[in-house]
């Protein structure tokens, strides 16, 4: 079956970020992933996961994809699925933004909101999704596929072949460093794999929010953390299948104050209205820039749009209730 939509994913512009570049003396670029059809970087993972499942006959048109997701992967799976005649069931923590929930429903997913509990709890949304996939297999004629973006290496593979190679061509191979946050780890390890295959000296780093374990894992091999973050879609506590063996050199910790201040400044100076994880990424890129030679070229990911978080990080009363920075224009 042909899907026109699948071919519209990727090939996003690389935007030079004015304020981050001017204030660090480096050239900082953001890959405009919010321009994908489903509005986020996760369209790429969804595309490669579905195509891989179809190729390996794990599902066929008429079948059902099930996934646990903070939202964006679900949106990608739902639109790619619809374009290929596959239905989507999504299990999502009930703490995520209403905007993402309504986009998921419009995109055609059946949405199950799950109370947010720690990963070790069997009722965590990821385990609930996996169980639901096992149950659904009994009644489906055309296959049920548990996407498992965390451990399914088609996710990383997608970023090797699309995001990584696009960044390499868009910078004409003149890239000194790449940094981004981790949800599943598909983006960072996929891009890192491609860049290192071309130039092993290119630096790869994680921008980690508070409450996530990836900073300490890179720095000391231990999984530990402090603090917490309100930023959605990122913040990993374990070494997923996609993170393991990733070619990651370094890590920077970014707190929500830094990320949101960076996000609002980007809106003011660059006209970019971005989601919270992009704030972690760009603030992380600025920290990394200060450790590199002036004039270095650094690339990061602009994961999704701020319009997906109008009721949260672009809402004055929400920001005030969390003691987070709020610009006077909001
Ligand atoms: N930012 C946002 C908004 C996301 O939804 C995600 C994925 N959950 C990421 C960043 C992280 O991407 P990855 O899963 O490739 O690590």
Coordinates of C-alpha atoms in Angstrom, one line a residue, residues 10-127:
X10 CA 11.6 14.6 7.4
X11 CA 13.7 16.9 5.2
X12 CA 13.0 19.7 7.7
X13 CA 14.9 23.0 7.5
X14 CA 17.9 23.7 9.6
X15 CA 17.4 27.1 11.2
X16 CA 20.3 29.3 12.5
X17 CA 19.3 30.5 15.9
X18 CA 20.2 34.1 16.3
X19 CA 20.2 34.8 20.0
X20 CA 21.9 31.5 21.0
X21 CA 24.6 32.0 18.3
X22 CA 25.2 35.7 19.1
X23 CA 25.5 35.2 22.9
X24 CA 28.0 32.3 22.6
X25 CA 30.1 33.2 19.6
X26 CA 29.2 29.8 18.0
X27 CA 26.9 28.9 15.2
X28 CA 23.9 27.2 16.8
X29 CA 21.3 25.6 14.5
X30 CA 18.0 24.0 15.3
X31 CA 16.4 21.3 13.1
X32 CA 12.8 22.4 12.6
X33 CA 11.1 19.1 13.5
X34 CA 7.9 20.9 14.5
X35 CA 7.3 21.2 10.7
X36 CA 6.7 17.4 10.3
X37 CA 3.1 16.5 9.4
X38 CA 2.3 15.4 12.9
X39 CA 4.1 18.3 14.4
X40 CA 7.1 16.6 16.0
X41 CA 10.4 14.8 15.7
X42 CA 8.5 11.6 16.6
X43 CA 6.9 11.3 13.2
X44 CA 10.3 9.9 12.1
X45 CA 10.3 7.2 14.7
X46 CA 6.7 6.4 14.0
X47 CA 7.4 6.1 10.2
X48 CA 10.3 3.8 10.6
X49 CA 8.7 1.6 13.3
X50 CA 5.6 1.1 11.1
X51 CA 7.5 0.4 7.9
X52 CA 9.7 -2.1 9.7
X53 CA 6.7 -3.9 11.2
X54 CA 5.1 -4.1 7.8
X55 CA 8.3 -5.3 6.1
X56 CA 8.8 -8.0 8.7
X57 CA 5.1 -9.1 8.5
X58 CA 4.4 -8.3 12.1
X59 CA 1.3 -6.4 11.0
X60 CA -0.7 -5.8 7.8
X61 CA -3.2 -3.2 6.7
X62 CA -6.4 -3.6 8.8
X63 CA -4.2 -4.4 11.9
X64 CA -3.7 -2.5 15.1
X65 CA -0.7 -0.7 16.5
X66 CA -0.5 -0.2 20.3
X67 CA 1.9 2.1 22.1
X68 CA 2.6 3.8 25.4
X69 CA 3.7 7.4 24.7
X70 CA 3.9 10.9 26.2
X71 CA 1.9 11.9 23.1
X72 CA 4.0 12.8 20.1
X73 CA 4.9 9.2 19.1
X74 CA 1.2 8.4 19.3
X75 CA 0.3 11.3 17.0
X76 CA 3.0 10.1 14.5
X77 CA 1.8 6.5 14.7
X78 CA -1.9 7.5 14.3
X79 CA -1.4 9.6 11.2
X80 CA 1.1 7.2 9.6
X81 CA -1.2 4.3 10.6
X82 CA -4.3 6.0 9.0
X83 CA -2.4 6.6 5.8
X84 CA -1.6 2.8 5.7
X85 CA -4.9 1.5 6.8
X86 CA -3.7 0.6 10.3
X87 CA -5.6 1.5 13.6
X88 CA -3.8 2.9 16.6
X89 CA -4.4 2.6 20.4
X90 CA -2.5 4.9 22.6
X91 CA -1.8 4.6 26.4
X92 CA -0.7 7.9 27.8
X93 CA 0.0 9.3 31.3
X94 CA -2.9 11.6 32.3
X95 CA -0.5 14.4 33.2
X96 CA 0.3 15.3 29.6
X97 CA -1.0 18.5 27.9
X98 CA -4.7 18.6 26.8
X99 CA -3.5 19.9 23.4
X100 CA -1.6 16.7 22.7
X101 CA -4.6 14.6 23.9
X102 CA -6.9 16.4 21.5
X103 CA -4.5 16.2 18.6
X104 CA -4.2 12.4 19.3
X105 CA -8.0 12.0 19.1
X106 CA -8.2 14.1 15.9
X107 CA -5.4 12.1 14.4
X108 CA -7.5 9.0 14.8
X109 CA -6.0 7.3 17.8
X110 CA -8.1 5.6 20.5
X111 CA -6.7 7.2 23.6
X112 CA -6.4 5.6 27.0
X113 CA -5.4 8.0 29.8
X114 CA -3.5 6.2 32.5
X115 CA -2.7 7.6 36.0
X116 CA 1.0 8.6 36.2
X117 CA 2.9 6.1 38.4
X118 CA 6.6 5.2 38.5
X119 CA 8.1 2.9 35.9
X120 CA 8.5 0.0 38.4
X121 CA 4.7 0.0 39.0
X122 CA 3.0 -2.7 36.8
X123 CA 0.3 -0.1 36.0
X124 CA 2.7 2.4 34.5
X125 CA 1.4 3.4 31.0
X126 CA 4.2 1.6 29.2
X127 CA 3.5 -1.8 30.9

